[in-house]
């Protein structure tokens, strides 16, 4: 049973989420603020964190950033709950490391669909051997990316994206195609979301010079070029 930690200060929303998540077959765990959540995560890391943006004390965005910086929680799936519908705010939420966001008010059905999608993206595909290009190695079973002996920390969505690219090199994919193949059909995500995750993936790969493998093809989309020089 997958464990979902809900970090939300409003008891009524926690209760509503507890009901919906339990009904959907998840184990519901709760924290009212970032400090409580840190203790809960340290004691027993959940499978996914459902994080409210507006929290007393440390905000949800700062908390997401903090989880991403810590190597123990760097790849913990995070969905932000936000009352903000401004696109810039949503993109900012993704930029600090959330895997997805849901805007309040949301339907329990939409939320559960997004949780399933994020969990699916964070699962390694079984029985696959590592894929290697020019010293960049992705191990789908261990969920690890390495370049010349250095670990490259990736959040679940960036890992899926890189895995997709490395499995389909030297072909151009439009944002829409990437959403279908990496995020999954039936999930509505803005195409600009792809750009945010590409940017994050490039940033993570840049330290070892592998950002050049991810190429922008003007007017068409993105390509993983196996012929790029490191
Ligand atoms: Ca709140």
Tab-separated table of C-alpha atoms and ligand atoms in Angstrom:
chain	number	residue	atom	x	y	z
A	1	UNK	CA	0.000	0.000	0.000
A	2	UNK	CA	1.478	3.350	-1.046
A	3	UNK	CA	1.856	5.906	1.731
A	4	UNK	CA	0.932	9.512	1.064
A	5	UNK	CA	2.033	12.228	3.487
A	6	UNK	CA	-0.314	15.213	3.396
A	7	UNK	CA	1.255	18.466	4.644
A	8	UNK	CA	-1.599	20.912	5.137
A	9	UNK	CA	-2.443	23.250	8.020
A	10	UNK	CA	-6.225	23.296	7.546
A	11	UNK	CA	-7.775	20.348	9.445
A	12	UNK	CA	-10.890	20.297	7.237
A	13	UNK	CA	-8.832	19.861	4.064
A	14	UNK	CA	-6.651	17.214	5.737
A	15	UNK	CA	-9.774	15.342	6.725
A	16	UNK	CA	-11.222	15.552	3.215
A	17	UNK	CA	-7.921	14.352	1.735
A	18	UNK	CA	-7.712	11.565	4.287
A	19	UNK	CA	-11.124	10.345	3.230
A	20	UNK	CA	-10.387	10.513	-0.521
A	21	UNK	CA	-6.937	8.950	-0.296
A	22	UNK	CA	-8.043	6.116	1.961
A	23	UNK	CA	-10.957	5.408	-0.357
A	24	UNK	CA	-8.531	5.301	-3.298
A	25	UNK	CA	-6.463	2.643	-1.527
A	26	UNK	CA	-3.606	4.759	-0.186
A	27	UNK	CA	-2.371	4.923	3.358
A	28	UNK	CA	-2.961	8.459	4.577
A	29	UNK	CA	-0.449	10.196	6.847
A	30	UNK	CA	-0.629	13.811	7.914
A	31	UNK	CA	1.410	16.775	9.113
A	32	UNK	CA	0.188	20.301	9.891
A	33	UNK	CA	3.410	22.114	9.009
A	34	UNK	CA	6.917	21.676	7.603
A	35	UNK	CA	8.510	20.789	10.955
A	36	UNK	CA	6.048	17.972	11.618
A	37	UNK	CA	6.511	16.790	8.051
A	38	UNK	CA	10.309	16.677	8.390
A	39	UNK	CA	10.006	14.499	11.487
A	40	UNK	CA	7.538	12.191	9.761
A	41	UNK	CA	9.756	11.882	6.670
A	42	UNK	CA	12.885	11.241	8.742
A	43	UNK	CA	11.082	8.538	10.754
A	44	UNK	CA	9.603	6.734	7.757
A	45	UNK	CA	9.776	8.281	4.255
A	46	UNK	CA	6.414	8.156	2.455
A	47	UNK	CA	5.971	7.209	-1.216
A	48	UNK	CA	4.723	10.692	-2.081
A	49	UNK	CA	4.257	14.072	-0.392
A	50	UNK	CA	1.125	16.101	-1.033
A	51	UNK	CA	2.262	19.558	-0.037
A	52	UNK	CA	0.178	22.667	0.537
A	53	UNK	CA	1.754	25.858	-0.811
A	54	UNK	CA	0.401	28.125	1.958
A	55	UNK	CA	1.658	26.814	5.284
A	56	UNK	CA	2.382	28.655	8.526
A	57	UNK	CA	6.148	28.984	9.065
A	58	UNK	CA	8.085	27.505	6.155
A	59	UNK	CA	6.036	27.738	2.940
A	60	UNK	CA	5.332	24.690	0.808
A	61	UNK	CA	7.604	26.019	-1.927
A	62	UNK	CA	10.544	26.505	0.468
A	63	UNK	CA	9.873	23.074	1.934
A	64	UNK	CA	9.881	21.458	-1.530
A	65	UNK	CA	13.181	23.173	-2.289
A	66	UNK	CA	14.617	21.902	0.987
A	67	UNK	CA	13.521	18.313	0.276
A	68	UNK	CA	15.153	18.471	-3.159
A	69	UNK	CA	18.459	19.729	-1.743
A	70	UNK	CA	18.770	16.900	0.777
A	71	UNK	CA	20.180	13.762	-0.843
A	72	UNK	CA	17.907	11.535	1.261
A	73	UNK	CA	14.762	13.209	-0.060
A	74	UNK	CA	15.999	14.484	-3.440
A	75	UNK	CA	13.915	11.975	-5.374
A	76	UNK	CA	10.844	11.915	-3.115
A	77	UNK	CA	7.793	12.576	-5.341
A	78	UNK	CA	6.053	15.869	-4.480
A	79	UNK	CA	2.693	17.246	-5.611
A	80	UNK	CA	1.999	20.859	-4.639
A	81	UNK	CA	-1.503	21.943	-3.664
A	82	UNK	CA	-1.996	25.530	-4.627
A	83	UNK	CA	-4.812	28.055	-4.516
A	84	UNK	CA	-2.889	30.105	-7.027
A	85	UNK	CA	-3.938	29.716	-10.593
A	86	UNK	CA	-1.440	32.174	-12.034
A	87	UNK	CA	0.688	30.311	-14.510
A	88	UNK	CA	3.901	31.904	-13.235
A	89	UNK	CA	3.209	30.650	-9.721
A	90	UNK	CA	2.541	27.158	-11.000
A	91	UNK	CA	5.709	27.159	-13.062
A	92	UNK	CA	7.594	28.413	-10.006
A	93	UNK	CA	6.247	25.456	-8.048
A	94	UNK	CA	7.653	23.082	-10.654
A	95	UNK	CA	10.946	24.934	-10.734
A	96	UNK	CA	11.575	24.388	-7.018
A	97	UNK	CA	11.260	20.662	-7.618
A	98	UNK	CA	7.615	19.626	-7.360
A	99	UNK	CA	6.639	16.870	-9.803
A	100	UNK	CA	3.170	18.230	-10.345
A	101	UNK	CA	0.654	20.627	-8.841
A	102	UNK	CA	-3.072	20.606	-8.271
A	103	UNK	CA	-5.018	23.848	-8.027
A	104	UNK	CA	-7.629	24.254	-5.279
A	105	UNK	CA	-10.494	23.570	-5.476
A	106	UNK	CA	-9.777	20.208	-7.085
A	107	UNK	CA	-11.825	17.067	-7.489
A	108	UNK	CA	-10.643	14.012	-5.530
A	109	UNK	CA	-10.699	12.095	-8.812
A	110	UNK	CA	-8.287	14.490	-10.507
A	111	UNK	CA	-5.997	14.440	-7.483
A	112	UNK	CA	-5.932	10.626	-7.332
A	113	UNK	CA	-5.207	10.442	-11.096
A	114	UNK	CA	-2.275	12.798	-10.651
A	115	UNK	CA	-0.935	10.855	-7.674
A	116	UNK	CA	-1.036	7.651	-9.718
A	117	UNK	CA	0.719	9.367	-12.629
A	118	UNK	CA	3.508	10.784	-10.447
A	119	UNK	CA	3.982	7.446	-8.656
A	120	UNK	CA	4.142	5.665	-12.016
A	121	UNK	CA	6.771	8.095	-13.253
A	122	UNK	CA	8.848	7.500	-10.125
A	123	UNK	CA	8.823	3.701	-10.469
A	124	UNK	CA	11.845	2.091	-12.032
A	125	UNK	CA	10.939	-0.295	-14.832
A	126	UNK	CA	11.942	-3.782	-13.755
A	127	UNK	CA	14.350	-6.110	-15.581
A	128	UNK	CA	16.206	-3.492	-17.513
A	129	UNK	CA	19.920	-3.173	-17.798
A	130	UNK	CA	21.657	0.210	-17.568
A	131	UNK	CA	21.672	2.399	-20.665
A	132	UNK	CA	25.009	4.042	-21.373
A	133	UNK	CA	26.004	6.852	-23.745
A	134	UNK	CA	29.479	8.318	-23.814
A	135	UNK	CA	30.057	7.781	-20.098
A	136	UNK	CA	26.535	8.767	-19.041
A	137	UNK	CA	24.855	5.788	-17.432
A	138	UNK	CA	21.232	5.372	-16.358
A	139	UNK	CA	20.326	2.388	-14.233
A	140	UNK	CA	16.536	1.845	-14.346
A	141	UNK	CA	16.533	-0.758	-11.579
A	142	UNK	CA	18.594	1.230	-9.064
A	143	UNK	CA	17.031	4.463	-10.306
A	144	UNK	CA	20.485	6.008	-10.569
A	145	UNK	CA	22.207	8.226	-13.077
A	146	UNK	CA	25.972	8.419	-13.126
A	147	UNK	CA	28.563	10.212	-15.208
A	148	UNK	CA	32.246	9.389	-14.880
A	149	UNK	CA	31.746	8.085	-11.352
A	150	UNK	CA	29.652	11.065	-10.204
A	151	UNK	CA	26.040	10.567	-9.167
A	152	UNK	CA	23.569	12.892	-10.860
A	153	UNK	CA	20.565	13.541	-8.610
A	154	UNK	CA	17.302	13.691	-10.542
A	155	UNK	CA	13.708	14.149	-9.369
A	156	UNK	CA	11.307	11.417	-10.611
A	157	UNK	CA	10.003	13.338	-13.617
A	158	UNK	CA	13.477	14.281	-14.846
A	159	UNK	CA	14.545	10.667	-14.404
A	160	UNK	CA	11.635	9.451	-16.541
A	161	UNK	CA	12.357	12.095	-19.125
A	162	UNK	CA	16.048	11.184	-19.364
A	163	UNK	CA	15.164	7.492	-19.438
A	164	UNK	CA	12.751	8.101	-22.314
A	165	UNK	CA	15.326	10.135	-24.225
A	166	UNK	CA	18.105	7.584	-23.721
A	167	UNK	CA	15.768	4.822	-24.929
A	168	UNK	CA	14.816	6.875	-28.003
A	169	UNK	CA	17.943	8.725	-29.063
A	170	UNK	CA	18.373	10.910	-32.138
A	171	UNK	CA	14.691	11.425	-32.747
A	172	UNK	CA	12.778	14.657	-32.335
A	173	UNK	CA	9.765	14.657	-30.009
A	174	UNK	CA	7.257	17.477	-29.743
A	175	UNK	CA	6.170	18.695	-26.310
A	176	UNK	CA	2.834	16.963	-26.870
A	177	UNK	CA	4.518	13.664	-27.705
A	178	UNK	CA	6.733	13.939	-24.635
A	179	UNK	CA	3.678	14.596	-22.446
A	180	UNK	CA	1.993	11.478	-23.849
A	181	UNK	CA	5.049	9.270	-23.530
A	182	UNK	CA	6.581	10.508	-20.284
A	183	UNK	CA	3.646	11.941	-18.317
A	184	UNK	CA	1.007	9.577	-19.663
A	185	UNK	CA	-2.183	10.026	-21.630
A	186	UNK	CA	-5.301	11.369	-20.015
A	187	UNK	CA	-3.431	13.722	-17.723
A	188	UNK	CA	-3.845	17.360	-18.636
A	189	UNK	CA	-0.534	19.193	-18.330
A	190	UNK	CA	0.385	22.441	-20.025
A	191	UNK	CA	3.032	22.099	-22.702
A	192	UNK	CA	5.138	24.717	-20.952
A	193	UNK	CA	5.592	22.180	-18.154
A	194	UNK	CA	7.809	20.167	-20.502
A	195	UNK	CA	10.136	23.160	-20.884
A	196	UNK	CA	10.427	23.514	-17.112
A	197	UNK	CA	11.429	19.866	-16.699
A	198	UNK	CA	13.829	20.009	-19.656
A	199	UNK	CA	15.468	23.014	-18.013
A	200	UNK	CA	15.783	21.156	-14.729
A	201	UNK	CA	17.174	18.075	-16.472
A	202	UNK	CA	19.769	20.139	-18.342
A	203	UNK	CA	20.775	21.899	-15.147
A	204	UNK	CA	21.334	18.558	-13.395
A	205	UNK	CA	23.341	17.225	-16.352
A	206	UNK	CA	25.374	20.414	-16.828
A	207	UNK	CA	27.811	19.725	-13.969
A	208	UNK	CA	29.269	16.828	-15.985
A	209	UNK	CA	28.783	18.507	-19.378
A	210	UNK	CA	25.927	16.273	-20.512
A	211	UNK	CA	23.362	19.040	-20.916
A	212	UNK	CA	24.416	19.224	-24.578
A	213	UNK	CA	22.829	15.822	-25.206
A	214	UNK	CA	19.406	17.410	-24.749
A	215	UNK	CA	18.931	19.537	-27.843
A	216	UNK	CA	16.185	22.008	-28.655
A	217	UNK	CA	14.903	21.641	-32.195
A	218	UNK	CA	13.362	24.982	-33.082
A	219	UNK	CA	9.686	24.767	-33.906
A	220	UNK	CA	9.672	20.981	-33.403
A	221	UNK	CA	10.570	19.992	-29.852
A	222	UNK	CA	13.474	18.197	-28.210
A	223	UNK	CA	15.949	15.500	-29.122
A	224	UNK	CA	18.478	13.438	-27.203
A	225	UNK	CA	21.513	13.429	-29.417
A	226	UNK	CA	23.793	10.475	-28.859
A	227	UNK	CA	26.355	12.173	-31.062
A	228	UNK	CA	26.796	15.258	-28.900
A	229	UNK	CA	30.293	15.820	-27.618
A	230	UNK	CA	30.752	16.032	-23.873
B	1	LIG	CA1	-2.834	26.140	3.911
